[in-house]
Amino acid sequence: MNKSKVAILRCDTYDEEQVYEAVKKGVDLIGGISSFVSPGETIVLKPNVLFGTDPQKCVTTHPSVFKAAGKLIMNTKATVYYGDSPSFRKCEWNMKRANLKQVADELGIQLADFDNGRSVSHNDALLIKSFVIANGVLDSDGLVSLPKLKTHALTRFTGAIKNQFGCVPGLLKGQYHIKLPDPYDFATMLVDLNTLIKPRLYIMDGIMAMEGNGPRSGKPKQLSVLLFSSDPIAIDSIACKIINLDPESVPTSKPGEQANLGVYHYESIEVVGENVESFIDENFEVIRTPPVPSSSGRMKTFVKNRISPRPAIDIAKCTICGTCVEMCPVDPKAVDWHKGDKSKSPTYKYGRCIRCYCCQESCPEGAIAVDNPLLGRIFFPLK
Ligand code: SF4
Ligand code: SF4
């Protein structure tokens, strides 16, 4: 059986020339850019721009990695576009804040339409048979995905697979959280999204990763690694190995194999380039236990409130901006102003909360963390 190939290279810096050399070498190790892109094609670069932020904060794919990928693809005489759909504000606003628009303008790369989309059916899906996908993705010949290596409260880790959630325009993403409150169903939806979009190539930025309270409010952590593959499950699995996280704790791994999207068992992956062992950070701060499945039936609310980890606001850090209230997708809101009083921090009604962590992900102050109730600490410790 052919193994999936993941290339791994050390890069200690975001110096543009060094990153370009590393990106070119990494792509060459898995077949070279001409095996992924043909002259005359229209290719969309999809960085992770969860929320446009200074690249030093490590929320977004670094502009040097974006630039290197753009230059490499432009060398093939393909036409390159770029885009992402954060949940908050328009694509262009976020791209400017992440310094990606400036780099794209320098290269002459146009912004694709990620603010609007249209519905497409996906009859071979495991769970979700139709999606609304950004016009920019649908109008292209192919996608090159540029994920950032970060932690994530819901899926434990965000890398290659999760990056394509940004191909669903704007607030529609929240609807998937409402429809699929079980983290394993949500993960299967992400796999379906990937078997529909099928990016051709993944270049993962782990030079400076994010640990702890990711994907937006964690701490930058130098891992000095760039990863390359055409298999999103395999590249995520090797990234997990580097951060000492069992890929079986990441809920996209199993449905990813089931859907033939890729492989996560190490014996099915050929690592080329450098020795993965030399990158392993055993103390990387990440939740190493699998997500708690949603319960059903009469015990549902009882179990959820007493066992499931939940978002909690640190009032000392909260600036009362209201973003968490705005982003909460459930109706009525599970985090809201207490009796409409906007002079104090919002409060939670955990019985309504589906544990999507959109509030934690969107808080600009890092004031929301994942808290584990007493019974949760006993039965499902977050270690
Ligand atoms: S309170 Fe937070 S975690 Fe709960 S449903 Fe709202 S956004 Fe999701
Ligand atoms: S998003 Fe963060 S800072 Fe803003 S109100 Fe909510 S907890 Fe406070």
mmCIF file with all atom_site columns, C-alpha atoms in Angstrom, residues 37-193:
data_model
loop_
_atom_site.group_PDB
_atom_site.id
_atom_site.type_symbol
_atom_site.label_atom_id
_atom_site.label_alt_id
_atom_site.label_comp_id
_atom_site.label_asym_id
_atom_site.label_entity_id
_atom_site.label_seq_id
_atom_site.pdbx_PDB_ins_code
_atom_site.Cartn_x
_atom_site.Cartn_y
_atom_site.Cartn_z
_atom_site.occupancy
_atom_site.B_iso_or_equiv
_atom_site.pdbx_formal_charge
_atom_site.auth_seq_id
_atom_site.auth_comp_id
_atom_site.auth_asym_id
_atom_site.auth_atom_id
_atom_site.pdbx_PDB_model_num
ATOM 1   C CA . VAL A 1 37  ? -0.531  23.298 -10.266 1.00 0.00 ? 37  VAL A CA 1
ATOM 2   C CA . SER A 1 38  ? -0.590  23.638 -14.071 1.00 0.00 ? 38  SER A CA 1
ATOM 3   C CA . PRO A 1 39  ? 0.042   26.771 -16.154 1.00 0.00 ? 39  PRO A CA 1
ATOM 4   C CA . GLY A 1 40  ? -3.067  28.841 -16.762 1.00 0.00 ? 40  GLY A CA 1
ATOM 5   C CA . GLU A 1 41  ? -5.004  27.484 -13.792 1.00 0.00 ? 41  GLU A CA 1
ATOM 6   C CA . THR A 1 42  ? -6.672  29.679 -11.197 1.00 0.00 ? 42  THR A CA 1
ATOM 7   C CA . ILE A 1 43  ? -5.481  28.775 -7.712  1.00 0.00 ? 43  ILE A CA 1
ATOM 8   C CA . VAL A 1 44  ? -6.727  30.192 -4.406  1.00 0.00 ? 44  VAL A CA 1
ATOM 9   C CA . LEU A 1 45  ? -4.401  30.489 -1.413  1.00 0.00 ? 45  LEU A CA 1
ATOM 10  C CA . LYS A 1 46  ? -6.272  29.896 1.823   1.00 0.00 ? 46  LYS A CA 1
ATOM 11  C CA . PRO A 1 47  ? -4.351  31.121 4.897   1.00 0.00 ? 47  PRO A CA 1
ATOM 12  C CA . ASN A 1 48  ? -5.835  30.762 8.381   1.00 0.00 ? 48  ASN A CA 1
ATOM 13  C CA . VAL A 1 49  ? -7.175  34.225 9.246   1.00 0.00 ? 49  VAL A CA 1
ATOM 14  C CA . LEU A 1 50  ? -9.473  33.433 12.124  1.00 0.00 ? 50  LEU A CA 1
ATOM 15  C CA . PHE A 1 51  ? -9.411  37.116 13.033  1.00 0.00 ? 51  PHE A CA 1
ATOM 16  C CA . GLY A 1 52  ? -7.064  39.606 11.397  1.00 0.00 ? 52  GLY A CA 1
ATOM 17  C CA . THR A 1 53  ? -4.345  40.171 13.983  1.00 0.00 ? 53  THR A CA 1
ATOM 18  C CA . ASP A 1 54  ? -0.701  41.262 14.155  1.00 0.00 ? 54  ASP A CA 1
ATOM 19  C CA . PRO A 1 55  ? 1.291   38.232 12.865  1.00 0.00 ? 55  PRO A CA 1
ATOM 20  C CA . GLN A 1 56  ? 3.443   38.313 16.051  1.00 0.00 ? 56  GLN A CA 1
ATOM 21  C CA . LYS A 1 57  ? 0.416   37.019 17.973  1.00 0.00 ? 57  LYS A CA 1
ATOM 22  C CA . CYS A 1 58  ? 0.425   33.796 15.925  1.00 0.00 ? 58  CYS A CA 1
ATOM 23  C CA . VAL A 1 59  ? -3.349  33.769 15.361  1.00 0.00 ? 59  VAL A CA 1
ATOM 24  C CA . THR A 1 60  ? -2.900  33.857 11.575  1.00 0.00 ? 60  THR A CA 1
ATOM 25  C CA . THR A 1 61  ? -0.679  32.217 8.969   1.00 0.00 ? 61  THR A CA 1
ATOM 26  C CA . HIS A 1 62  ? 2.463   34.338 8.785   1.00 0.00 ? 62  HIS A CA 1
ATOM 27  C CA . PRO A 1 63  ? 2.800   36.700 5.764   1.00 0.00 ? 63  PRO A CA 1
ATOM 28  C CA . SER A 1 64  ? 6.237   35.192 4.922   1.00 0.00 ? 64  SER A CA 1
ATOM 29  C CA . VAL A 1 65  ? 4.709   31.717 4.477   1.00 0.00 ? 65  VAL A CA 1
ATOM 30  C CA . PHE A 1 66  ? 1.837   33.201 2.472   1.00 0.00 ? 66  PHE A CA 1
ATOM 31  C CA . LYS A 1 67  ? 4.288   35.135 0.284   1.00 0.00 ? 67  LYS A CA 1
ATOM 32  C CA . ALA A 1 68  ? 6.508   32.101 -0.303  1.00 0.00 ? 68  ALA A CA 1
ATOM 33  C CA . ALA A 1 69  ? 3.543   29.963 -1.371  1.00 0.00 ? 69  ALA A CA 1
ATOM 34  C CA . GLY A 1 70  ? 2.243   32.765 -3.613  1.00 0.00 ? 70  GLY A CA 1
ATOM 35  C CA . LYS A 1 71  ? 5.615   33.233 -5.335  1.00 0.00 ? 71  LYS A CA 1
ATOM 36  C CA . LEU A 1 72  ? 6.068   29.504 -5.839  1.00 0.00 ? 72  LEU A CA 1
ATOM 37  C CA . ILE A 1 73  ? 2.669   29.097 -7.476  1.00 0.00 ? 73  ILE A CA 1
ATOM 38  C CA . MET A 1 74  ? 3.062   32.223 -9.603  1.00 0.00 ? 74  MET A CA 1
ATOM 39  C CA . ASN A 1 75  ? 6.266   30.679 -11.027 1.00 0.00 ? 75  ASN A CA 1
ATOM 40  C CA . THR A 1 76  ? 4.071   27.996 -12.637 1.00 0.00 ? 76  THR A CA 1
ATOM 41  C CA . LYS A 1 77  ? 2.186   30.702 -14.633 1.00 0.00 ? 77  LYS A CA 1
ATOM 42  C CA . ALA A 1 78  ? -0.987  30.021 -12.690 1.00 0.00 ? 78  ALA A CA 1
ATOM 43  C CA . THR A 1 79  ? -3.212  32.940 -11.668 1.00 0.00 ? 79  THR A CA 1
ATOM 44  C CA . VAL A 1 80  ? -3.283  33.241 -7.906  1.00 0.00 ? 80  VAL A CA 1
ATOM 45  C CA . TYR A 1 81  ? -6.072  34.600 -5.695  1.00 0.00 ? 81  TYR A CA 1
ATOM 46  C CA . TYR A 1 82  ? -6.366  34.491 -1.921  1.00 0.00 ? 82  TYR A CA 1
ATOM 47  C CA . GLY A 1 83  ? -9.027  34.632 0.755   1.00 0.00 ? 83  GLY A CA 1
ATOM 48  C CA . ASP A 1 84  ? -10.558 33.393 3.974   1.00 0.00 ? 84  ASP A CA 1
ATOM 49  C CA . SER A 1 85  ? -13.840 34.015 5.712   1.00 0.00 ? 85  SER A CA 1
ATOM 50  C CA . PRO A 1 86  ? -13.446 34.877 9.370   1.00 0.00 ? 86  PRO A CA 1
ATOM 51  C CA . SER A 1 87  ? -16.673 34.916 11.382  1.00 0.00 ? 87  SER A CA 1
ATOM 52  C CA . PHE A 1 88  ? -16.220 38.581 12.209  1.00 0.00 ? 88  PHE A CA 1
ATOM 53  C CA . ARG A 1 89  ? -16.247 41.397 9.610   1.00 0.00 ? 89  ARG A CA 1
ATOM 54  C CA . LYS A 1 90  ? -15.347 41.120 5.935   1.00 0.00 ? 90  LYS A CA 1
ATOM 55  C CA . CYS A 1 91  ? -12.450 39.212 4.443   1.00 0.00 ? 91  CYS A CA 1
ATOM 56  C CA . GLU A 1 92  ? -10.529 42.325 3.285   1.00 0.00 ? 92  GLU A CA 1
ATOM 57  C CA . TRP A 1 93  ? -10.637 44.010 6.710   1.00 0.00 ? 93  TRP A CA 1
ATOM 58  C CA . ASN A 1 94  ? -9.149  40.894 8.317   1.00 0.00 ? 94  ASN A CA 1
ATOM 59  C CA . MET A 1 95  ? -6.526  40.437 5.579   1.00 0.00 ? 95  MET A CA 1
ATOM 60  C CA . LYS A 1 96  ? -5.270  43.996 6.113   1.00 0.00 ? 96  LYS A CA 1
ATOM 61  C CA . ARG A 1 97  ? -4.954  43.497 9.871   1.00 0.00 ? 97  ARG A CA 1
ATOM 62  C CA . ALA A 1 98  ? -3.040  40.249 9.339   1.00 0.00 ? 98  ALA A CA 1
ATOM 63  C CA . ASN A 1 99  ? -0.592  42.032 6.944   1.00 0.00 ? 99  ASN A CA 1
ATOM 64  C CA . LEU A 1 100 ? -1.609  39.615 4.218   1.00 0.00 ? 100 LEU A CA 1
ATOM 65  C CA . LYS A 1 101 ? -3.265  42.167 1.948   1.00 0.00 ? 101 LYS A CA 1
ATOM 66  C CA . GLN A 1 102 ? -0.050  44.198 1.885   1.00 0.00 ? 102 GLN A CA 1
ATOM 67  C CA . VAL A 1 103 ? 1.931   41.122 0.774   1.00 0.00 ? 103 VAL A CA 1
ATOM 68  C CA . ALA A 1 104 ? -0.728  40.157 -1.771  1.00 0.00 ? 104 ALA A CA 1
ATOM 69  C CA . ASP A 1 105 ? -0.673  43.692 -3.243  1.00 0.00 ? 105 ASP A CA 1
ATOM 70  C CA . GLU A 1 106 ? 3.109   43.475 -3.522  1.00 0.00 ? 106 GLU A CA 1
ATOM 71  C CA . LEU A 1 107 ? 2.798   40.193 -5.447  1.00 0.00 ? 107 LEU A CA 1
ATOM 72  C CA . GLY A 1 108 ? -0.167  41.387 -7.515  1.00 0.00 ? 108 GLY A CA 1
ATOM 73  C CA . ILE A 1 109 ? -2.494  38.718 -6.075  1.00 0.00 ? 109 ILE A CA 1
ATOM 74  C CA . GLN A 1 110 ? -6.202  39.572 -6.057  1.00 0.00 ? 110 GLN A CA 1
ATOM 75  C CA . LEU A 1 111 ? -8.641  38.922 -3.250  1.00 0.00 ? 111 LEU A CA 1
ATOM 76  C CA . ALA A 1 112 ? -11.188 36.188 -4.059  1.00 0.00 ? 112 ALA A CA 1
ATOM 77  C CA . ASP A 1 113 ? -14.822 36.537 -2.962  1.00 0.00 ? 113 ASP A CA 1
ATOM 78  C CA . PHE A 1 114 ? -15.046 34.822 0.430   1.00 0.00 ? 114 PHE A CA 1
ATOM 79  C CA . ASP A 1 115 ? -17.853 37.044 1.719   1.00 0.00 ? 115 ASP A CA 1
ATOM 80  C CA . ASN A 1 116 ? -20.566 35.462 -0.450  1.00 0.00 ? 116 ASN A CA 1
ATOM 81  C CA . GLY A 1 117 ? -21.234 31.908 -1.504  1.00 0.00 ? 117 GLY A CA 1
ATOM 82  C CA . ARG A 1 118 ? -23.572 29.491 -3.165  1.00 0.00 ? 118 ARG A CA 1
ATOM 83  C CA . SER A 1 119 ? -24.960 26.109 -2.326  1.00 0.00 ? 119 SER A CA 1
ATOM 84  C CA . VAL A 1 120 ? -23.399 22.915 -3.673  1.00 0.00 ? 120 VAL A CA 1
ATOM 85  C CA . SER A 1 121 ? -24.465 19.349 -3.060  1.00 0.00 ? 121 SER A CA 1
ATOM 86  C CA . HIS A 1 122 ? -22.122 16.652 -1.796  1.00 0.00 ? 122 HIS A CA 1
ATOM 87  C CA . ASN A 1 123 ? -23.811 13.305 -2.316  1.00 0.00 ? 123 ASN A CA 1
ATOM 88  C CA . ASP A 1 124 ? -20.785 11.233 -1.219  1.00 0.00 ? 124 ASP A CA 1
ATOM 89  C CA . ALA A 1 125 ? -20.578 12.943 2.160   1.00 0.00 ? 125 ALA A CA 1
ATOM 90  C CA . LEU A 1 126 ? -20.575 10.951 5.397   1.00 0.00 ? 126 LEU A CA 1
ATOM 91  C CA . LEU A 1 127 ? -23.023 13.338 7.074   1.00 0.00 ? 127 LEU A CA 1
ATOM 92  C CA . ILE A 1 128 ? -23.628 16.723 5.415   1.00 0.00 ? 128 ILE A CA 1
ATOM 93  C CA . LYS A 1 129 ? -24.909 16.467 1.862   1.00 0.00 ? 129 LYS A CA 1
ATOM 94  C CA . SER A 1 130 ? -24.807 20.128 0.922   1.00 0.00 ? 130 SER A CA 1
ATOM 95  C CA . PHE A 1 131 ? -22.716 23.166 1.813   1.00 0.00 ? 131 PHE A CA 1
ATOM 96  C CA . VAL A 1 132 ? -22.658 26.874 1.048   1.00 0.00 ? 132 VAL A CA 1
ATOM 97  C CA . ILE A 1 133 ? -19.118 27.544 -0.192  1.00 0.00 ? 133 ILE A CA 1
ATOM 98  C CA . ALA A 1 134 ? -17.428 30.879 -0.888  1.00 0.00 ? 134 ALA A CA 1
ATOM 99  C CA . ASN A 1 135 ? -17.724 31.988 -4.525  1.00 0.00 ? 135 ASN A CA 1
ATOM 100 C CA . GLY A 1 136 ? -13.958 32.495 -4.702  1.00 0.00 ? 136 GLY A CA 1
ATOM 101 C CA . VAL A 1 137 ? -13.374 28.814 -3.970  1.00 0.00 ? 137 VAL A CA 1
ATOM 102 C CA . LEU A 1 138 ? -16.057 27.551 -6.345  1.00 0.00 ? 138 LEU A CA 1
ATOM 103 C CA . ASP A 1 139 ? -14.826 29.771 -9.181  1.00 0.00 ? 139 ASP A CA 1
ATOM 104 C CA . SER A 1 140 ? -11.233 28.530 -8.920  1.00 0.00 ? 140 SER A CA 1
ATOM 105 C CA . ASP A 1 141 ? -9.551  25.420 -10.330 1.00 0.00 ? 141 ASP A CA 1
ATOM 106 C CA . GLY A 1 142 ? -8.014  24.488 -7.008  1.00 0.00 ? 142 GLY A CA 1
ATOM 107 C CA . LEU A 1 143 ? -7.087  25.496 -3.477  1.00 0.00 ? 143 LEU A CA 1
ATOM 108 C CA . VAL A 1 144 ? -3.743  25.531 -1.692  1.00 0.00 ? 144 VAL A CA 1
ATOM 109 C CA . SER A 1 145 ? -4.305  25.498 2.030   1.00 0.00 ? 145 SER A CA 1
ATOM 110 C CA . LEU A 1 146 ? -1.922  27.346 4.380   1.00 0.00 ? 146 LEU A CA 1
ATOM 111 C CA . PRO A 1 147 ? -2.918  26.317 7.909   1.00 0.00 ? 147 PRO A CA 1
ATOM 112 C CA . LYS A 1 148 ? -1.395  27.597 11.153  1.00 0.00 ? 148 LYS A CA 1
ATOM 113 C CA . LEU A 1 149 ? -0.511  25.065 13.855  1.00 0.00 ? 149 LEU A CA 1
ATOM 114 C CA . LYS A 1 150 ? -2.604  26.033 16.919  1.00 0.00 ? 150 LYS A CA 1
ATOM 115 C CA . THR A 1 151 ? -4.635  24.594 19.765  1.00 0.00 ? 151 THR A CA 1
ATOM 116 C CA . HIS A 1 152 ? -8.443  24.565 19.635  1.00 0.00 ? 152 HIS A CA 1
ATOM 117 C CA . ALA A 1 153 ? -10.901 24.029 22.486  1.00 0.00 ? 153 ALA A CA 1
ATOM 118 C CA . LEU A 1 154 ? -13.445 22.074 20.429  1.00 0.00 ? 154 LEU A CA 1
ATOM 119 C CA . THR A 1 155 ? -11.216 19.967 18.172  1.00 0.00 ? 155 THR A CA 1
ATOM 120 C CA . ARG A 1 156 ? -8.084  20.092 20.425  1.00 0.00 ? 156 ARG A CA 1
ATOM 121 C CA . PHE A 1 157 ? -5.925  21.128 17.501  1.00 0.00 ? 157 PHE A CA 1
ATOM 122 C CA . THR A 1 158 ? -6.465  23.248 14.407  1.00 0.00 ? 158 THR A CA 1
ATOM 123 C CA . GLY A 1 159 ? -4.359  22.543 11.360  1.00 0.00 ? 159 GLY A CA 1
ATOM 124 C CA . ALA A 1 160 ? -5.053  21.351 7.830   1.00 0.00 ? 160 ALA A CA 1
ATOM 125 C CA . ILE A 1 161 ? -8.608  19.997 8.106   1.00 0.00 ? 161 ILE A CA 1
ATOM 126 C CA . LYS A 1 162 ? -10.034 22.804 10.208  1.00 0.00 ? 162 LYS A CA 1
ATOM 127 C CA . ASN A 1 163 ? -8.591  25.471 7.902   1.00 0.00 ? 163 ASN A CA 1
ATOM 128 C CA . GLN A 1 164 ? -11.234 24.817 5.239   1.00 0.00 ? 164 GLN A CA 1
ATOM 129 C CA . PHE A 1 165 ? -14.039 25.866 7.611   1.00 0.00 ? 165 PHE A CA 1
ATOM 130 C CA . GLY A 1 166 ? -13.109 29.372 6.455   1.00 0.00 ? 166 GLY A CA 1
ATOM 131 C CA . CYS A 1 167 ? -14.427 28.455 2.982   1.00 0.00 ? 167 CYS A CA 1
ATOM 132 C CA . VAL A 1 168 ? -17.941 28.692 4.448   1.00 0.00 ? 168 VAL A CA 1
ATOM 133 C CA . PRO A 1 169 ? -18.899 32.372 4.306   1.00 0.00 ? 169 PRO A CA 1
ATOM 134 C CA . GLY A 1 170 ? -19.250 34.478 7.468   1.00 0.00 ? 170 GLY A CA 1
ATOM 135 C CA . LEU A 1 171 ? -21.945 33.811 10.002  1.00 0.00 ? 171 LEU A CA 1
ATOM 136 C CA . LEU A 1 172 ? -23.144 30.655 8.224   1.00 0.00 ? 172 LEU A CA 1
ATOM 137 C CA . LYS A 1 173 ? -20.384 28.876 10.128  1.00 0.00 ? 173 LYS A CA 1
ATOM 138 C CA . GLY A 1 174 ? -22.325 29.363 13.357  1.00 0.00 ? 174 GLY A CA 1
ATOM 139 C CA . GLN A 1 175 ? -25.243 27.411 11.885  1.00 0.00 ? 175 GLN A CA 1
ATOM 140 C CA . TYR A 1 176 ? -23.086 24.288 11.671  1.00 0.00 ? 176 TYR A CA 1
ATOM 141 C CA . HIS A 1 177 ? -22.353 24.572 15.375  1.00 0.00 ? 177 HIS A CA 1
ATOM 142 C CA . ILE A 1 178 ? -26.091 24.743 16.096  1.00 0.00 ? 178 ILE A CA 1
ATOM 143 C CA . LYS A 1 179 ? -26.943 21.845 13.777  1.00 0.00 ? 179 LYS A CA 1
ATOM 144 C CA . LEU A 1 180 ? -24.046 19.719 15.027  1.00 0.00 ? 180 LEU A CA 1
ATOM 145 C CA . PRO A 1 181 ? -23.518 20.281 18.758  1.00 0.00 ? 181 PRO A CA 1
ATOM 146 C CA . ASP A 1 182 ? -21.758 16.916 19.140  1.00 0.00 ? 182 ASP A CA 1
ATOM 147 C CA . PRO A 1 183 ? -18.014 17.476 18.550  1.00 0.00 ? 183 PRO A CA 1
ATOM 148 C CA . TYR A 1 184 ? -17.768 14.195 16.618  1.00 0.00 ? 184 TYR A CA 1
ATOM 149 C CA . ASP A 1 185 ? -20.593 15.180 14.256  1.00 0.00 ? 185 ASP A CA 1
ATOM 150 C CA . PHE A 1 186 ? -18.972 18.583 13.842  1.00 0.00 ? 186 PHE A CA 1
ATOM 151 C CA . ALA A 1 187 ? -15.665 16.881 13.020  1.00 0.00 ? 187 ALA A CA 1
ATOM 152 C CA . THR A 1 188 ? -17.383 14.642 10.459  1.00 0.00 ? 188 THR A CA 1
ATOM 153 C CA . MET A 1 189 ? -18.848 17.775 8.850   1.00 0.00 ? 189 MET A CA 1
ATOM 154 C CA . LEU A 1 190 ? -15.304 19.199 8.586   1.00 0.00 ? 190 LEU A CA 1
ATOM 155 C CA . VAL A 1 191 ? -14.202 16.000 6.859   1.00 0.00 ? 191 VAL A CA 1
ATOM 156 C CA . ASP A 1 192 ? -17.161 16.266 4.452   1.00 0.00 ? 192 ASP A CA 1
ATOM 157 C CA . LEU A 1 193 ? -16.219 19.864 3.715   1.00 0.00 ? 193 LEU A CA 1
#
